[in-house]
GROMACS .gro file of C-alpha atoms in nm:
model
  289
    1UNK     CA    1  12.162   7.137  21.250
    2UNK     CA    2  12.106   7.440  21.471
    3UNK     CA    3  12.379   7.593  21.686
    4UNK     CA    4  12.322   7.820  21.985
    5UNK     CA    5  12.582   7.991  22.200
    6UNK     CA    6  12.612   8.241  22.485
    7UNK     CA    7  12.848   8.356  22.759
    8UNK     CA    8  12.757   8.254  23.113
    9UNK     CA    9  12.882   8.312  23.467
   10UNK     CA   10  12.714   8.020  23.644
   11UNK     CA   11  12.938   7.747  23.500
   12UNK     CA   12  12.892   7.484  23.767
   13UNK     CA   13  12.514   7.522  23.796
   14UNK     CA   14  12.458   7.512  23.419
   15UNK     CA   15  12.692   7.221  23.360
   16UNK     CA   16  12.552   7.027  23.655
   17UNK     CA   17  12.192   7.079  23.545
   18UNK     CA   18  12.262   6.980  23.186
   19UNK     CA   19  12.476   6.680  23.278
   20UNK     CA   20  12.235   6.548  23.541
   21UNK     CA   21  11.938   6.563  23.305
   22UNK     CA   22  12.091   6.264  23.131
   23UNK     CA   23  12.203   5.985  23.365
   24UNK     CA   24  12.542   5.841  23.276
   25UNK     CA   25  12.602   6.129  23.035
   26UNK     CA   26  12.802   6.025  22.731
   27UNK     CA   27  13.101   6.254  22.690
   28UNK     CA   28  13.188   6.308  22.323
   29UNK     CA   29  13.438   6.592  22.365
   30UNK     CA   30  13.695   6.664  22.632
   31UNK     CA   31  13.990   6.902  22.597
   32UNK     CA   32  14.259   7.001  22.852
   33UNK     CA   33  14.060   6.853  23.141
   34UNK     CA   34  14.112   6.567  23.385
   35UNK     CA   35  13.789   6.577  23.590
   36UNK     CA   36  13.504   6.330  23.542
   37UNK     CA   37  13.207   6.523  23.680
   38UNK     CA   38  13.066   6.879  23.675
   39UNK     CA   39  13.215   6.973  24.013
   40UNK     CA   40  13.569   6.867  23.921
   41UNK     CA   41  13.555   7.028  23.577
   42UNK     CA   42  13.418   7.353  23.721
   43UNK     CA   43  13.711   7.364  23.964
   44UNK     CA   44  13.955   7.316  23.675
   45UNK     CA   45  13.784   7.600  23.488
   46UNK     CA   46  13.818   7.824  23.794
   47UNK     CA   47  14.193   7.770  23.823
   48UNK     CA   48  14.237   7.923  23.477
   49UNK     CA   49  13.964   8.186  23.525
   50UNK     CA   50  14.140   8.326  23.832
   51UNK     CA   51  14.394   8.475  23.593
   52UNK     CA   52  14.125   8.709  23.463
   53UNK     CA   53  13.895   8.819  23.745
   54UNK     CA   54  13.760   9.115  23.542
   55UNK     CA   55  13.561   8.888  23.313
   56UNK     CA   56  13.231   8.800  23.480
   57UNK     CA   57  13.075   8.578  23.210
   58UNK     CA   58  13.382   8.360  23.196
   59UNK     CA   59  13.240   8.043  23.036
   60UNK     CA   60  13.081   7.967  22.701
   61UNK     CA   61  12.774   7.746  22.666
   62UNK     CA   62  12.677   7.590  22.332
   63UNK     CA   63  12.400   7.358  22.217
   64UNK     CA   64  12.433   7.171  21.887
   65UNK     CA   65  12.101   7.029  21.769
   66UNK     CA   66  12.084   6.807  21.459
   67UNK     CA   67  11.737   6.737  21.319
   68UNK     CA   68  11.550   6.447  21.478
   69UNK     CA   69  11.608   6.233  21.168
   70UNK     CA   70  11.979   6.315  21.149
   71UNK     CA   71  12.018   6.255  21.522
   72UNK     CA   72  11.886   5.898  21.495
   73UNK     CA   73  12.177   5.804  21.269
   74UNK     CA   74  12.458   5.985  21.449
   75UNK     CA   75  12.695   5.749  21.631
   76UNK     CA   76  12.910   5.858  21.923
   77UNK     CA   77  13.205   5.888  21.684
   78UNK     CA   78  13.013   6.113  21.448
   79UNK     CA   79  12.891   6.328  21.737
   80UNK     CA   80  13.250   6.360  21.854
   81UNK     CA   81  13.354   6.466  21.504
   82UNK     CA   82  13.065   6.712  21.486
   83UNK     CA   83  13.165   6.873  21.816
   84UNK     CA   84  13.537   6.888  21.730
   85UNK     CA   85  13.462   7.051  21.395
   86UNK     CA   86  13.240   7.308  21.564
   87UNK     CA   87  13.504   7.389  21.826
   88UNK     CA   88  13.766   7.427  21.552
   89UNK     CA   89  13.536   7.654  21.351
   90UNK     CA   90  13.489   7.871  21.661
   91UNK     CA   91  13.869   7.871  21.713
   92UNK     CA   92  13.841   7.732  22.066
   93UNK     CA   93  14.071   7.427  22.037
   94UNK     CA   94  14.317   7.568  22.290
   95UNK     CA   95  14.052   7.627  22.556
   96UNK     CA   96  13.932   7.382  22.817
   97UNK     CA   97  13.608   7.223  22.705
   98UNK     CA   98  13.362   6.941  22.770
   99UNK     CA   99  13.078   6.815  22.549
  100UNK     CA  100  12.816   6.553  22.635
  101UNK     CA  101  12.516   6.411  22.457
  102UNK     CA  102  12.147   6.430  22.547
  103UNK     CA  103  11.923   6.176  22.380
  104UNK     CA  104  11.607   6.275  22.565
  105UNK     CA  105  11.271   6.288  22.385
  106UNK     CA  106  11.425   6.126  22.076
  107UNK     CA  107  11.604   6.452  21.998
  108UNK     CA  108  11.978   6.402  22.010
  109UNK     CA  109  12.174   6.716  22.090
  110UNK     CA  110  12.515   6.804  22.234
  111UNK     CA  111  12.581   7.042  22.525
  112UNK     CA  112  12.927   7.198  22.512
  113UNK     CA  113  13.089   7.407  22.786
  114UNK     CA  114  13.413   7.589  22.712
  115UNK     CA  115  13.632   7.801  22.937
  116UNK     CA  116  13.622   8.150  22.792
  117UNK     CA  117  13.962   8.226  22.952
  118UNK     CA  118  14.263   8.066  22.782
  119UNK     CA  119  14.585   7.953  22.951
  120UNK     CA  120  14.735   8.301  22.903
  121UNK     CA  121  14.450   8.460  23.098
  122UNK     CA  122  14.297   8.618  22.787
  123UNK     CA  123  13.919   8.624  22.747
  124UNK     CA  124  13.774   8.493  22.421
  125UNK     CA  125  13.583   8.770  22.241
  126UNK     CA  126  13.215   8.686  22.272
  127UNK     CA  127  13.063   8.962  22.060
  128UNK     CA  128  12.787   8.820  21.835
  129UNK     CA  129  12.851   8.477  21.988
  130UNK     CA  130  12.498   8.364  21.907
  131UNK     CA  131  12.524   8.448  21.537
  132UNK     CA  132  12.874   8.307  21.511
  133UNK     CA  133  12.752   7.982  21.665
  134UNK     CA  134  12.478   7.962  21.404
  135UNK     CA  135  12.723   8.016  21.118
  136UNK     CA  136  12.972   7.761  21.256
  137UNK     CA  137  12.699   7.497  21.299
  138UNK     CA  138  12.575   7.569  20.947
  139UNK     CA  139  12.921   7.514  20.801
  140UNK     CA  140  12.981   7.193  20.999
  141UNK     CA  141  12.642   7.055  20.895
  142UNK     CA  142  12.725   7.113  20.527
  143UNK     CA  143  13.066   6.951  20.564
  144UNK     CA  144  12.916   6.642  20.732
  145UNK     CA  145  12.616   6.609  20.500
  146UNK     CA  146  12.364   6.698  20.770
  147UNK     CA  147  12.051   6.908  20.733
  148UNK     CA  148  12.141   7.274  20.780
  149UNK     CA  149  11.946   7.538  20.974
  150UNK     CA  150  11.856   7.709  20.645
  151UNK     CA  151  11.714   7.386  20.508
  152UNK     CA  152  11.516   7.338  20.830
  153UNK     CA  153  11.381   7.693  20.802
  154UNK     CA  154  11.295   7.645  20.434
  155UNK     CA  155  11.102   7.328  20.516
  156UNK     CA  156  10.917   7.502  20.800
  157UNK     CA  157  10.820   7.790  20.570
  158UNK     CA  158  10.706   7.545  20.303
  159UNK     CA  159  10.496   7.358  20.558
  160UNK     CA  160  10.346   7.685  20.687
  161UNK     CA  161  10.259   7.786  20.332
  162UNK     CA  162  10.077   7.455  20.276
  163UNK     CA  163   9.884   7.492  20.602
  164UNK     CA  164   9.783   7.851  20.524
  165UNK     CA  165   9.663   7.737  20.181
  166UNK     CA  166   9.455   7.453  20.330
  167UNK     CA  167   9.292   7.685  20.584
  168UNK     CA  168   9.216   7.943  20.315
  169UNK     CA  169   9.067   7.679  20.084
  170UNK     CA  170   8.849   7.544  20.365
  171UNK     CA  171   8.738   7.899  20.452
  172UNK     CA  172   8.636   7.964  20.090
  173UNK     CA  173   8.454   7.630  20.072
  174UNK     CA  174   8.257   7.709  20.390
  175UNK     CA  175   8.170   8.058  20.268
  176UNK     CA  176   8.056   7.931  19.927
  177UNK     CA  177   7.875   7.613  20.022
  178UNK     CA  178   7.749   7.678  20.375
  179UNK     CA  179   7.711   8.057  20.364
  180UNK     CA  180   7.725   8.108  20.745
  181UNK     CA  181   7.511   8.397  20.865
  182UNK     CA  182   7.688   8.461  21.194
  183UNK     CA  183   8.018   8.387  21.366
  184UNK     CA  184   7.883   8.083  21.554
  185UNK     CA  185   7.779   7.916  21.229
  186UNK     CA  186   8.116   7.993  21.073
  187UNK     CA  187   8.302   7.842  21.370
  188UNK     CA  188   8.078   7.533  21.356
  189UNK     CA  189   8.128   7.472  20.984
  190UNK     CA  190   8.505   7.524  21.003
  191UNK     CA  191   8.524   7.274  21.291
  192UNK     CA  192   8.336   7.019  21.080
  193UNK     CA  193   8.622   7.052  20.832
  194UNK     CA  194   8.889   6.994  21.095
  195UNK     CA  195   8.984   7.356  21.168
  196UNK     CA  196   8.930   7.507  21.512
  197UNK     CA  197   8.842   7.877  21.507
  198UNK     CA  198   8.914   8.065  21.829
  199UNK     CA  199   8.785   8.417  21.909
  200UNK     CA  200   9.071   8.658  21.976
  201UNK     CA  201   8.983   8.894  22.262
  202UNK     CA  202   9.195   9.205  22.329
  203UNK     CA  203   9.278   9.370  22.663
  204UNK     CA  204   8.960   9.574  22.650
  205UNK     CA  205   8.769   9.244  22.637
  206UNK     CA  206   8.661   9.310  22.279
  207UNK     CA  207   8.650   9.065  21.989
  208UNK     CA  208   8.920   9.176  21.747
  209UNK     CA  209   8.938   8.873  21.519
  210UNK     CA  210   8.992   8.498  21.515
  211UNK     CA  211   9.277   8.252  21.535
  212UNK     CA  212   9.287   7.926  21.342
  213UNK     CA  213   9.423   7.599  21.486
  214UNK     CA  214   9.517   7.337  21.230
  215UNK     CA  215   9.783   7.064  21.217
  216UNK     CA  216   9.964   7.195  21.522
  217UNK     CA  217   9.965   7.557  21.405
  218UNK     CA  218   9.785   7.850  21.563
  219UNK     CA  219   9.756   8.145  21.323
  220UNK     CA  220   9.582   8.481  21.324
  221UNK     CA  221   9.330   8.526  21.047
  222UNK     CA  222   9.544   8.794  20.883
  223UNK     CA  223   9.842   8.553  20.894
  224UNK     CA  224   9.641   8.300  20.694
  225UNK     CA  225   9.534   8.562  20.439
  226UNK     CA  226   9.468   8.934  20.449
  227UNK     CA  227   9.104   8.869  20.353
  228UNK     CA  228   9.054   8.678  20.680
  229UNK     CA  229   9.125   8.959  20.926
  230UNK     CA  230   8.853   9.031  21.182
  231UNK     CA  231   8.686   9.316  20.995
  232UNK     CA  232   8.699   9.152  20.651
  233UNK     CA  233   8.573   8.821  20.783
  234UNK     CA  234   8.282   9.002  20.947
  235UNK     CA  235   8.190   9.166  20.616
  236UNK     CA  236   8.201   8.831  20.433
  237UNK     CA  237   7.963   8.677  20.685
  238UNK     CA  238   7.739   8.985  20.679
  239UNK     CA  239   7.704   8.942  20.302
  240UNK     CA  240   7.539   8.602  20.357
  241UNK     CA  241   7.239   8.747  20.536
  242UNK     CA  242   6.981   8.996  20.416
  243UNK     CA  243   6.994   9.166  20.754
  244UNK     CA  244   7.370   9.130  20.788
  245UNK     CA  245   7.521   9.074  21.130
  246UNK     CA  246   7.285   9.230  21.382
  247UNK     CA  247   7.461   9.442  21.640
  248UNK     CA  248   7.307   9.487  21.980
  249UNK     CA  249   7.344   9.782  22.216
  250UNK     CA  250   7.704   9.888  22.263
  251UNK     CA  251   7.826   9.712  21.948
  252UNK     CA  252   7.780   9.366  22.095
  253UNK     CA  253   7.682   9.031  21.947
  254UNK     CA  254   7.600   8.685  22.073
  255UNK     CA  255   7.902   8.456  22.040
  256UNK     CA  256   7.908   8.103  22.187
  257UNK     CA  257   7.607   8.194  22.401
  258UNK     CA  258   7.773   8.501  22.549
  259UNK     CA  259   7.733   8.872  22.481
  260UNK     CA  260   8.059   8.989  22.330
  261UNK     CA  261   8.164   9.344  22.250
  262UNK     CA  262   8.323   9.403  21.911
  263UNK     CA  263   8.642   9.597  21.855
  264UNK     CA  264   8.604   9.934  21.685
  265UNK     CA  265   8.752   9.794  21.363
  266UNK     CA  266   8.503   9.505  21.333
  267UNK     CA  267   8.206   9.718  21.443
  268UNK     CA  268   8.296   9.985  21.187
  269UNK     CA  269   8.335   9.727  20.909
  270UNK     CA  270   7.992   9.582  20.984
  271UNK     CA  271   7.832   9.928  21.012
  272UNK     CA  272   7.974  10.032  20.673
  273UNK     CA  273   7.840   9.715  20.515
  274UNK     CA  274   7.494   9.774  20.663
  275UNK     CA  275   7.496  10.134  20.536
  276UNK     CA  276   7.586  10.019  20.182
  277UNK     CA  277   7.300   9.771  20.190
  278UNK     CA  278   7.054  10.042  20.298
  279UNK     CA  279   7.173  10.277  20.023
  280UNK     CA  280   7.154  10.002  19.760
  281UNK     CA  281   6.806   9.897  19.871
  282UNK     CA  282   6.686  10.258  19.859
  283UNK     CA  283   6.831  10.313  19.511
  284UNK     CA  284   6.681   9.986  19.386
  285UNK     CA  285   6.340  10.113  19.495
  286UNK     CA  286   6.396  10.431  19.296
  287UNK     CA  287   6.353  10.664  19.590
  288UNK     CA  288   6.691  10.837  19.571
  289UNK     CA  289   6.890  10.985  19.853
   0.00000   0.00000   0.00000
């Protein structure tokens, strides 16, 4: 479960928007309040908030998001328990508060609005409220046997690692078996293996590398592996052709039928490779430099 929190000033607007997104909103938490709709509850908040007019962001907004799988199994009673535990962990039991469920897009989550001002007119300290919300949600998730934010992050990292490995393996297969001699061929062969390769153009309208789309991820070449950055990828492709990658005037190449300028980094990498080939060819002929 992931917890998010922040201080807000627009209590009525936020609460009304969140509540109205879900018709017949299911209230799972209600503390020190009598109202039954956003307008009435906002008015009740204001009565207490008038004791502390110096505090501008006088309400707290939280979102508690279990994983999609956990959310499917959470009854109204369990969601109420989840919210009450979170409020207790944040030490907000003595503040006015309302929590209601959203079940939109199959992702169950709870919106909670709490009056930052208590009945004595004291403002709840909101320093590091975002981090504290994360820690409180993490603790509640552990106590209730739900997936924690750390476990979610670990799974995401594991999935990313698998995707990077698959892209890298496909790249190596294409380079070994197909030996593309230019960028267009490389893009074509990668697409045949289910990976979309997209040219990455910088603000100067220069090709600076490629991005890889695969299984819902969009990664820079260097994020897949350091050997797949723009310059290093260019050198690998240049190695597959006797003439290397032929640069036209102004360090340009043909890419997808268009003349494209190369970034300094890629152009330099290709130029160095060409120079090495010339030197090697000259030495092989026994001429010397």
